[in-house]
Coordinates of C-alpha atoms in Angstrom, one line a residue:
X1 CA 22.4 -30.6 66.2
X2 CA 20.5 -28.0 64.6
X3 CA 23.5 -26.5 63.4
X4 CA 25.0 -29.6 62.1
X5 CA 21.9 -30.1 60.1
X6 CA 21.8 -26.7 58.9
X7 CA 25.8 -26.9 57.8
X8 CA 24.7 -30.4 55.9
X9 CA 22.0 -28.8 54.1
X10 CA 24.7 -25.6 52.8
X11 CA 27.1 -28.3 51.9
X12 CA 24.2 -29.9 49.8
X13 CA 23.4 -26.8 48.4
X14 CA 26.7 -25.4 47.7
X15 CA 27.9 -28.8 46.1
X16 CA 24.5 -29.0 43.6
X17 CA 25.2 -24.9 42.6
X18 CA 28.9 -26.4 41.8
X19 CA 27.5 -29.1 39.8
X20 CA 25.0 -26.9 37.8
X21 CA 27.7 -24.5 37.3
X22 CA 29.9 -27.2 36.0
X23 CA 27.1 -28.5 33.5
X24 CA 26.7 -25.2 32.0
X25 CA 30.1 -24.6 31.4
X26 CA 30.8 -27.9 29.5
X27 CA 27.4 -26.8 27.7
X28 CA 29.3 -23.9 26.9
X29 CA 32.2 -25.7 25.6
X30 CA 30.4 -27.9 23.6
X31 CA 28.5 -24.7 22.3
X32 CA 31.8 -23.3 21.5
X33 CA 33.2 -26.2 20.1
X34 CA 30.5 -26.8 17.2
X35 CA 31.6 -27.1 14.3
X36 CA 30.5 -24.5 11.5
X37 CA 28.0 -26.9 9.9
X38 CA 25.9 -27.6 12.9
X39 CA 26.2 -23.5 13.5
X40 CA 25.0 -23.0 10.4
X41 CA 22.0 -26.0 10.8
X42 CA 21.5 -24.2 14.1
X43 CA 20.8 -21.0 12.2
X44 CA 18.3 -22.4 9.1
X45 CA 16.6 -24.6 11.9
X46 CA 15.3 -23.1 14.9
X47 CA 13.2 -25.5 17.7
X48 CA 9.1 -25.9 17.7
X49 CA 7.7 -23.1 19.2
X50 CA 5.1 -25.6 21.1
X51 CA 5.4 -29.3 22.0
X52 CA 5.0 -31.6 19.2
X53 CA 4.9 -35.2 18.1
X54 CA 7.7 -36.6 16.5
X55 CA 8.0 -40.7 15.3
X56 CA 10.4 -43.1 17.2
X57 CA 12.8 -43.5 13.9
X58 CA 13.1 -39.5 13.2
X59 CA 15.4 -38.8 15.1
X60 CA 18.0 -41.2 14.3
X61 CA 17.8 -41.5 10.8
X62 CA 17.2 -37.4 10.8
X63 CA 19.2 -35.8 13.5
X64 CA 18.5 -32.0 14.8
X65 CA 19.5 -29.5 14.0
X66 CA 21.1 -31.4 10.4
X67 CA 17.4 -31.7 9.7
X68 CA 14.8 -29.9 10.4
X69 CA 11.8 -31.0 13.5
X70 CA 9.4 -33.3 12.4
X71 CA 6.9 -30.8 12.3
X72 CA 8.5 -28.4 10.0
X73 CA 9.6 -30.9 7.8
X74 CA 6.3 -32.0 7.6
X75 CA 4.4 -28.7 6.6
X76 CA 7.2 -28.4 3.8
X77 CA 6.6 -31.6 2.5
X78 CA 2.4 -31.2 2.5
X79 CA 3.3 -27.7 0.6
X80 CA 5.2 -29.5 -2.0
X81 CA 2.8 -32.4 -2.1
X82 CA -0.3 -29.9 -2.3
X83 CA 1.3 -28.2 -5.1
X84 CA 1.8 -31.2 -7.4
X85 CA -1.8 -32.4 -6.6
X86 CA -3.1 -28.8 -7.9
X87 CA -0.8 -29.8 -11.3
X88 CA -2.1 -33.0 -11.3
X89 CA -5.6 -31.8 -10.9
X90 CA -5.2 -29.2 -13.9
X91 CA -3.2 -31.5 -16.0
X92 CA -6.3 -33.8 -15.8
X93 CA -8.9 -31.5 -16.5
X94 CA -6.9 -29.1 -19.2
X95 CA -4.7 -31.4 -21.3
X96 CA -7.0 -32.0 -24.2
X97 CA -8.3 -28.3 -23.8
X98 CA -5.3 -26.4 -24.5
X99 CA -2.8 -28.8 -24.8
X100 CA -0.5 -28.6 -22.0
X101 CA 2.8 -29.8 -23.8
X102 CA 4.7 -29.3 -19.7
X103 CA 4.0 -25.9 -19.5
X104 CA 1.9 -26.5 -16.4
X105 CA 4.5 -28.9 -15.5
X106 CA 7.0 -26.1 -15.7
X107 CA 5.3 -23.4 -14.0
X108 CA 4.7 -25.9 -11.1
X109 CA 8.1 -27.1 -10.7
X110 CA 9.2 -22.9 -10.7
X111 CA 6.7 -22.1 -8.4
X112 CA 7.5 -24.8 -6.2
X113 CA 11.4 -24.0 -6.5
X114 CA 10.7 -20.6 -5.7
X115 CA 9.3 -21.9 -2.5
X116 CA 12.0 -23.5 -1.6
X117 CA 14.6 -21.3 -2.7
X118 CA 12.7 -18.4 -0.3
X119 CA 12.6 -20.7 2.4
X120 CA 16.4 -21.1 2.2
X121 CA 17.1 -17.2 1.6
X122 CA 15.0 -16.4 4.7
X123 CA 16.9 -18.8 6.8
X124 CA 20.4 -18.1 5.7
X125 CA 20.1 -14.4 5.2
X126 CA 17.3 -13.3 7.9
X127 CA 15.9 -11.2 5.0
X128 CA 12.7 -11.2 3.4
X129 CA 11.8 -14.9 1.3
X130 CA 9.9 -13.1 -1.3
X131 CA 13.2 -11.7 -2.7
X132 CA 14.4 -15.6 -3.3
X133 CA 11.3 -16.6 -4.8
X134 CA 11.6 -13.4 -7.3
X135 CA 15.3 -14.4 -8.1
X136 CA 14.2 -17.6 -8.8
X137 CA 11.4 -16.8 -11.1
X138 CA 14.3 -14.1 -13.3
X139 CA 16.7 -17.1 -13.1
X140 CA 14.1 -19.8 -14.9
X141 CA 12.9 -17.4 -17.2
X142 CA 16.9 -16.4 -18.6
X143 CA 17.8 -19.9 -18.3
X144 CA 15.1 -20.6 -20.9
X145 CA 13.3 -23.1 -17.7
X146 CA 10.1 -22.1 -18.3
X147 CA 8.0 -20.7 -21.0
X148 CA 4.6 -19.5 -21.1
X149 CA 2.0 -19.7 -24.1
X150 CA -1.0 -16.6 -24.5
X151 CA -3.2 -19.5 -22.3
X152 CA -1.3 -19.4 -19.6
X153 CA 0.1 -15.4 -19.5
X154 CA -3.5 -15.1 -18.9
X155 CA -3.8 -18.0 -16.3
X156 CA -0.8 -16.1 -14.8
X157 CA -2.7 -12.6 -14.7
X158 CA -5.6 -14.4 -12.9
X159 CA -3.3 -16.2 -10.6
X160 CA -2.0 -12.1 -9.5
X161 CA -5.0 -10.9 -8.9
X162 CA -6.1 -13.8 -6.7
X163 CA -2.3 -12.7 -5.0
X164 CA -3.3 -9.0 -4.4
X165 CA -7.6 -10.2 -3.4
X166 CA -5.5 -11.5 -0.8
X167 CA -2.8 -9.0 0.4
X168 CA -5.7 -6.9 0.3
X169 CA -7.9 -8.6 2.5
X170 CA -5.2 -9.3 4.9
X171 CA -4.6 -5.4 5.0
X172 CA -8.2 -4.6 5.9
X173 CA -8.2 -7.4 8.7
X174 CA -5.4 -6.0 10.2
X175 CA -6.9 -2.3 10.4
X176 CA -7.9 -2.0 14.1
X177 CA -11.0 0.5 14.7
X178 CA -9.6 1.5 18.0
X179 CA -6.0 2.5 17.2
X180 CA -7.9 4.6 14.2
X181 CA -9.7 6.3 16.5
X182 CA -7.2 7.2 19.0
X183 CA -4.5 7.5 16.4
X184 CA -6.4 8.8 13.4
X185 CA -4.2 11.6 12.4
X186 CA -1.1 9.7 12.6
X187 CA -2.6 7.2 10.6
X188 CA -4.0 9.2 7.9
X189 CA -0.6 11.6 8.0
X190 CA 2.0 8.8 8.2
X191 CA -0.6 6.6 5.5
X192 CA -1.2 9.1 3.0
X193 CA 1.6 12.0 2.9
X194 CA 4.5 10.2 2.5
X195 CA 2.7 8.2 -0.2
X196 CA 1.5 11.3 -2.4
X197 CA 5.3 13.1 -2.1
X198 CA 6.7 9.7 -3.2
X199 CA 4.0 9.2 -5.5
X200 CA 4.7 12.9 -7.3
X201 CA 8.5 12.5 -7.0
X202 CA 8.4 9.0 -9.2
X203 CA 6.4 10.7 -11.5
X204 CA 8.5 14.1 -12.1
X205 CA 11.8 12.2 -12.0
X206 CA 10.6 9.3 -14.5
X207 CA 9.1 12.3 -16.8
X208 CA 12.5 13.6 -17.2
X209 CA 15.0 11.0 -16.8
X210 CA 13.1 8.4 -18.7
X211 CA 10.8 10.5 -20.5
X212 CA 8.2 8.4 -19.7
X213 CA 4.5 10.7 -20.6
X214 CA 3.1 12.5 -17.6
X215 CA -0.2 9.5 -16.7
X216 CA 2.4 7.1 -16.8
X217 CA 4.5 8.4 -15.2
X218 CA 1.9 9.2 -12.0
X219 CA 0.7 5.4 -12.9
X220 CA 4.1 4.1 -11.6
X221 CA 4.6 6.4 -9.3
X222 CA 1.3 5.7 -7.6
X223 CA 2.6 1.7 -8.1
X224 CA 6.0 2.4 -6.4
X225 CA 4.8 4.7 -3.6
X226 CA 3.2 1.3 -1.7
X227 CA 4.9 0.2 1.4
X228 CA 5.5 -3.5 1.4
X229 CA 3.4 -4.8 4.5
X230 CA 5.3 -8.6 3.3
X231 CA 8.7 -6.6 4.6
X232 CA 7.3 -4.3 7.2
X233 CA 5.3 -6.8 9.4
X234 CA 7.8 -9.6 10.0
X235 CA 10.8 -6.9 11.3
X236 CA 8.6 -4.7 13.2
X237 CA 7.0 -7.8 15.1
X238 CA 10.7 -8.8 16.2
X239 CA 11.4 -5.1 17.1
X240 CA 7.8 -5.4 18.8
X241 CA 8.4 -8.6 20.7
X242 CA 11.4 -7.2 22.5
X243 CA 10.0 -4.1 23.2
X244 CA 11.4 -1.9 21.1
X245 CA 9.0 1.3 20.3
X246 CA 5.5 -0.3 22.3
X247 CA 5.4 2.1 25.0
X248 CA 4.3 4.5 22.3
X249 CA 2.5 1.7 19.6
X250 CA 4.8 2.4 17.3
X251 CA 4.5 -1.5 15.4
X252 CA 0.9 -0.5 15.5
X253 CA 0.3 2.7 14.2
X254 CA 3.3 2.0 11.3
X255 CA 1.0 -1.2 10.5
X256 CA -2.3 0.5 10.5
X257 CA -0.8 3.7 7.9
X258 CA 0.6 0.5 5.9
X259 CA -2.4 -1.1 5.3
X260 CA -4.1 3.0 4.5
X261 CA -0.8 3.0 2.0
X262 CA -1.8 -0.2 0.3
X263 CA -5.0 0.4 -0.2
X264 CA -5.3 3.9 -1.6
X265 CA -2.2 2.8 -3.8
X266 CA -4.3 0.0 -5.2
X267 CA -7.1 2.4 -5.8
X268 CA -5.7 5.1 -7.7
X269 CA -3.3 2.8 -9.4
X270 CA -6.7 0.9 -10.7
X271 CA -8.3 4.4 -11.4
X272 CA -5.8 5.6 -13.6
X273 CA -4.8 2.5 -15.5
X274 CA -8.8 2.5 -16.3
X275 CA -9.2 6.2 -17.3
X276 CA -5.8 5.3 -19.6
X277 CA -7.4 2.7 -21.3
X278 CA -10.9 3.8 -21.7
X279 CA -12.7 4.7 -24.6
X280 CA -15.3 6.7 -22.9
X281 CA -15.5 10.4 -22.6
X282 CA -12.6 12.2 -20.7
X283 CA -15.2 14.4 -18.1
X284 CA -17.0 10.7 -16.9
X285 CA -13.3 9.3 -16.7
X286 CA -12.5 12.1 -14.3
X287 CA -15.8 12.4 -12.4
X288 CA -15.6 8.3 -12.4
X289 CA -12.6 8.5 -10.5
X290 CA -14.1 9.8 -7.1
X291 CA -16.5 8.2 -7.6
X292 CA -15.2 4.5 -7.6
X293 CA -13.5 5.7 -4.1
X294 CA -17.1 6.1 -2.5
X295 CA -18.8 3.4 -3.9
X296 CA -15.8 1.2 -3.1
X297 CA -15.8 1.8 0.7
X298 CA -19.2 2.2 0.6
X299 CA -20.3 -1.1 -1.0
X300 CA -17.8 -3.3 1.1
X301 CA -18.4 -1.7 4.3
X302 CA -22.1 -3.3 3.7
X303 CA -21.0 -6.9 3.0
X304 CA -18.7 -6.4 5.7
X305 CA -21.2 -6.1 8.3
X306 CA -23.7 -8.7 6.3
X307 CA -21.3 -11.2 6.9
X308 CA -20.8 -10.3 10.7
X309 CA -24.6 -11.2 10.7
X310 CA -24.8 -14.2 8.2
X311 CA -23.5 -17.4 9.2
X312 CA -24.5 -17.5 12.9
X313 CA -21.7 -16.7 14.7
X314 CA -22.3 -20.0 16.6
X315 CA -22.7 -22.0 13.7
X316 CA -20.5 -25.3 13.9
X317 CA -19.0 -24.0 10.2
X318 CA -19.2 -20.0 11.0
X319 CA -15.1 -20.3 10.3
X320 CA -15.1 -21.6 6.8
X321 CA -18.3 -19.8 6.0
X322 CA -17.0 -16.5 7.3
X323 CA -13.5 -16.9 5.0
X324 CA -16.0 -17.9 1.9
X325 CA -18.3 -15.2 1.9
X326 CA -14.9 -12.3 2.7
X327 CA -12.7 -14.5 -0.3
X328 CA -15.2 -14.9 -3.0
X329 CA -16.3 -11.4 -2.5
X330 CA -13.4 -9.9 -2.3
X331 CA -13.0 -11.7 -6.4
X332 CA -16.6 -10.9 -7.5
X333 CA -15.6 -7.4 -6.6
X334 CA -12.3 -7.0 -7.8
X335 CA -13.0 -8.7 -11.1
X336 CA -16.5 -7.5 -11.8
X337 CA -15.1 -3.8 -10.8
X338 CA -12.6 -4.5 -13.6
X339 CA -15.3 -6.1 -16.2
X340 CA -17.3 -2.9 -15.7
X341 CA -14.8 -0.9 -15.9
X342 CA -14.5 0.3 -12.4
X343 CA -11.0 -0.8 -11.8
X344 CA -10.6 1.6 -8.5
X345 CA -13.9 0.1 -6.5
X346 CA -12.6 -3.8 -6.0
X347 CA -9.7 -2.6 -4.0
X348 CA -11.6 -0.4 -1.7
X349 CA -14.8 -2.6 -1.4
X350 CA -12.3 -5.6 -0.7
X351 CA -10.2 -3.3 2.2
X352 CA -13.6 -2.2 3.9
X353 CA -14.8 -5.4 3.7
X354 CA -12.2 -6.8 5.9
X355 CA -11.9 -3.6 7.8
X356 CA -15.9 -4.1 8.8
X357 CA -16.0 -7.7 9.3
X358 CA -13.5 -7.7 11.6
X359 CA -14.6 -4.8 13.9
X360 CA -17.8 -7.0 14.3
X361 CA -16.1 -10.3 14.7
X362 CA -13.6 -8.4 18.0
X363 CA -17.1 -7.8 19.3
X364 CA -17.8 -11.0 19.0
X365 CA -15.2 -12.0 20.6
X366 CA -12.6 -12.7 17.9
X367 CA -9.3 -10.4 18.4
X368 CA -7.9 -8.2 15.5
X369 CA -5.5 -9.7 12.9
X370 CA -5.6 -13.1 15.0
X371 CA -9.1 -14.6 14.9
X372 CA -9.6 -18.1 12.4
X373 CA -10.6 -16.0 9.2
X374 CA -7.7 -14.4 9.3
X375 CA -5.4 -17.5 10.4
X376 CA -6.5 -19.0 6.8
X377 CA -5.7 -16.1 4.7
X378 CA -2.1 -16.6 6.1
X379 CA -1.9 -20.2 5.0
X380 CA -3.6 -19.0 1.7
X381 CA -0.5 -16.5 1.5
X382 CA 1.8 -19.0 1.7
X383 CA 0.5 -20.7 -1.4
X384 CA 0.1 -17.1 -3.6
X385 CA 3.2 -15.4 -2.1
X386 CA 5.7 -17.7 -4.6
X387 CA 3.4 -18.0 -7.5
X388 CA 3.1 -14.0 -7.0
X389 CA 6.7 -13.8 -6.9
X390 CA 7.9 -16.3 -9.3
X391 CA 5.7 -15.4 -11.9
X392 CA 6.2 -12.0 -11.6
X393 CA 10.1 -12.5 -11.8
X394 CA 9.4 -15.1 -14.9
X395 CA 8.6 -11.8 -17.3
X396 CA 11.8 -10.4 -16.5
X397 CA 14.4 -11.2 -19.7
X398 CA 17.7 -9.6 -18.9
X399 CA 18.8 -9.5 -22.4
X400 CA 15.8 -7.8 -23.3
X401 CA 16.2 -4.6 -20.7
X402 CA 17.1 -1.3 -21.5
X403 CA 20.6 -0.6 -19.3
X404 CA 19.7 3.2 -20.0
X405 CA 16.3 2.2 -17.8
X406 CA 17.8 -0.1 -15.8
X407 CA 21.0 3.0 -14.8
X408 CA 18.1 5.5 -14.7
X409 CA 15.1 3.6 -12.8
X410 CA 17.5 2.5 -10.2
X411 CA 18.5 6.6 -9.9
X412 CA 14.8 7.6 -9.5
X413 CA 13.9 5.0 -7.0
X414 CA 17.4 5.5 -4.7
X415 CA 16.8 9.2 -4.9
X416 CA 13.1 9.5 -4.2
X417 CA 13.6 7.0 -1.2
X418 CA 16.1 9.1 0.5
X419 CA 13.5 12.0 -0.1
X420 CA 10.4 10.2 0.9
X421 CA 12.5 9.6 4.4
X422 CA 13.1 13.4 4.5
X423 CA 9.5 14.0 3.9
X424 CA 8.3 11.3 6.3
X425 CA 10.1 13.3 9.0
X426 CA 8.8 16.4 8.2
X427 CA 5.3 15.4 7.9
X428 CA 4.7 13.8 10.8
X429 CA 4.7 16.8 12.9
X430 CA 1.8 16.2 15.7
X431 CA 1.9 12.4 16.3
X432 CA 3.4 12.3 19.5
X433 CA 7.1 10.9 17.7
X434 CA 10.7 12.3 19.0
X435 CA 13.5 13.0 16.2
X436 CA 14.3 9.4 16.2
X437 CA 11.4 7.8 16.5
X438 CA 10.5 9.5 12.8
X439 CA 13.5 8.8 11.4
X440 CA 13.3 5.2 12.2
X441 CA 9.3 5.6 10.5
X442 CA 10.8 7.6 7.3
X443 CA 13.1 4.3 7.1
X444 CA 10.5 1.7 7.6
X445 CA 8.6 3.2 4.7
X446 CA 11.7 2.2 2.0
X447 CA 10.9 -1.5 1.8
X448 CA 8.7 -1.9 -1.7
X449 CA 7.7 -5.5 -2.1
X450 CA 3.8 -7.0 -2.7
X451 CA 1.8 -4.1 -4.5
X452 CA 4.8 -3.9 -6.9
X453 CA 5.0 -7.4 -8.2
X454 CA 1.2 -7.7 -8.3
X455 CA 0.8 -4.6 -10.1
X456 CA 4.0 -4.6 -11.9
X457 CA 3.0 -6.2 -14.9
X458 CA -0.5 -4.7 -15.1
X459 CA -0.2 -2.6 -17.8
X460 CA 2.0 -4.8 -19.9
X461 CA -0.6 -7.4 -19.9
X462 CA -2.9 -4.8 -21.1
X463 CA -1.2 -4.0 -23.8
X464 CA -0.5 -7.3 -25.1
X465 CA -4.5 -8.0 -24.8
X466 CA -4.6 -5.6 -27.6
X467 CA -6.1 -2.3 -25.6
X468 CA -4.5 0.8 -26.3
X469 CA -4.6 4.4 -25.0
X470 CA -4.4 5.7 -28.5
X471 CA -0.9 5.9 -29.3
X472 CA 1.8 3.6 -31.1
X473 CA 2.1 0.1 -29.9
X474 CA 5.3 0.0 -29.8
X475 CA 5.7 3.4 -27.4
X476 CA 3.3 1.8 -25.4
X477 CA 4.7 -1.7 -25.1
X478 CA 8.3 0.0 -24.7
X479 CA 5.9 2.2 -21.4
X480 CA 4.9 -0.9 -19.7
X481 CA 8.3 -2.8 -20.0
X482 CA 9.8 0.1 -18.1
X483 CA 7.0 0.2 -15.6
X484 CA 7.6 -3.8 -15.0
X485 CA 11.5 -3.0 -14.9
X486 CA 11.0 -0.5 -12.4
X487 CA 8.7 -2.1 -10.5
X488 CA 11.3 -5.5 -10.1
X489 CA 14.0 -3.1 -9.6
X490 CA 11.8 -1.7 -6.5
X491 CA 11.5 -5.1 -5.4
X492 CA 15.4 -6.2 -5.6
X493 CA 16.6 -2.7 -4.0
X494 CA 13.9 -1.8 -1.5
X495 CA 12.9 -5.0 0.3
X496 CA 16.5 -6.5 1.5
X497 CA 17.7 -2.5 2.0
X498 CA 14.4 -1.9 4.1
X499 CA 14.6 -5.0 6.2
X500 CA 18.2 -3.8 7.0
X501 CA 17.3 -0.8 8.3
X502 CA 14.1 -1.8 10.4
X503 CA 16.8 -4.4 12.0
X504 CA 19.9 -1.8 12.6
X505 CA 18.2 1.3 13.4
X506 CA 14.9 0.1 15.4
X507 CA 17.3 -0.7 18.3
X508 CA 19.4 2.2 17.7
X509 CA 16.3 4.7 17.0
X510 CA 13.6 3.7 19.3
X511 CA 13.0 3.2 23.1
X512 CA 13.0 0.0 24.3
X513 CA 10.4 -1.0 27.1
X514 CA 10.6 -3.0 30.1
X515 CA 9.7 -6.8 29.2
X516 CA 7.8 -7.1 32.5
X517 CA 5.7 -3.8 32.2
X518 CA 2.3 -4.4 30.0
X519 CA 3.2 -3.4 26.0
X520 CA 0.3 -0.5 25.8
X521 CA -0.1 2.5 22.8
X522 CA 0.3 5.3 24.0
X523 CA 1.5 8.3 22.5
X524 CA 3.7 11.2 23.7
X525 CA 0.8 14.0 23.7
X526 CA -1.6 11.7 25.7
X527 CA -4.5 9.3 24.3
X528 CA -6.3 6.5 25.5
X529 CA -4.2 2.9 25.2
X530 CA -4.4 0.1 23.0
X531 CA -2.9 -3.3 23.7
X532 CA -0.7 -4.9 21.3

C-alpha cells in the first residue's frame, strides 16, 4: 500500500514538473514572438522595484509595457506640473517688473523638453540622460526656440550656481570617513594625481594648439580635469550590483576619489578665475589662494559640526531642518565668497560641511550617502540637472563656432584623455590593485559632465558683465568662448565614451565576486573591511 501511494505521489510530482516546463516553454515562445514594438517598450519601461498601487482602469487604457507603470507615469507628471507651477509663480511675480514677453515660458519649455528627451535618451541608449539634455539645449538655441535677454542670462547664471551647490553638497555627503581613513593613500593618489596630470596637459596642449595664454589654459585645465559623478556613479553601481570589483572595494574607492577630484577642481578653478579678474595686488592674490582652501575647509567643518548638534536629532522636523541648514549654508558660502572675492572658499566649505555633517549623522544612525537629507538632494537634482545642461547647451550657437577651435579642441581633449588614462595606470602604485584594475580606473576617469557644464560659461559671464583681465575685450571674449566650446565638447565626447568604456571593460577587467558572499572593501595589501 505504501509503495502504491508513493508511486502516486511520484506520478503527481512528475506531472506538475511537466506542466511547469510546458508553461515555461509557452512563456519563452511568447517572449520570442513579441513584436519589435513590445521589445522596445520593455527596454524603455521597467517594472516597479516594489509593490505599487494603481487605479483599476489604468491597465485597461494604459497597458504595460506599451505605457510605463502608474507609479512611473505619476512621477513624470508631477515633475512636469512642478515646472509649470514654478513658471506660473515667477510669471505672476515678475511680469510687470521685468516684462517677460514669453522668455520665462520658453525657458520653462526648454527645461521640460530637456528632461523628457534626457529620460528617453537614457531608456533607449542606456547612456547618461545629461547628454540628451545638453543636445536639447543646443537644438533649442540653434532653432531659435529660446531667447534670453540680459536679465534672464543673470537668472541663468544664478540657477547654474545653485546646481553647482547641489553637486558639491552631494559630493560631500558621499565621502565616507571610514573609507578615507583606511584607503587614504589610494583615494588621494587617484583623486589628485590624475587630475593634476590632465590639468597640466590641457593647459600645455591648448596653449600651443589653440594659442590660449597660460593662465587661460590652466583655467580650462582645472575645469576639464574634473571627473563627472553623474556619469561614473550609476555606471559603477550597475557593476557593483552584479559583483564586479566589490571584493577590493573598487567602486567605493573610485567614488571617494571622484568626490575629491571634483572638490579640488571647483576650488582651483574659482581661485584662478578670481585671480584673473581681480584688481588687487598680485602678491595678495597669490597668498589668498592657499588661504581660501584653509578657510573654506575650516568654516565648512565648523558648519557641518553645528548642523549635527542643531536641530536636536529627535526633533519631529529634523530632516527638513537639517536639509535647509545644509543647503542654505552652502548657498550662503558660495554666493558670499564670490561677492567678497574669495571664490575658492565657498566650494570647499560646501564639500567639507556635507562631509562632516554626514560623519556625525552616521554616528547618530543615518548611513552615509543614504540618509534622508541626501535623498532630498537627489530629488532636488532631478529638477536642476535639466536646468544645468539645457541652459549650458542653450549658450552654444553652432554658426558662431570657430571650426578651428572645434577641431583642435577635440584633438586636445582626446589626446589628454588617453594620456590621463596612462598616467592613472602609473600613479596608482601601492594601492593594492592589479594591472587590469588600474587600467579600468584609468578608463573610468574619462567621463566629464557636471562640473564642465556648471563652470564652462563662468568666464564668458564675467566678460559680458563688464569685468576684465586687463587685455582687449575682443580677445577676452574669444578666449571665454573657446572655454565654453571646449567644455561643451568635453561633455558630448567624453560622457558617452566614459559610460561605454565602464560598461564594456568592467566585466572584462574586474573580478566578479560571488553574489552570496559578503561584499567587502578590502585592498590586496591588507586593511580593514568596509561594507559597500
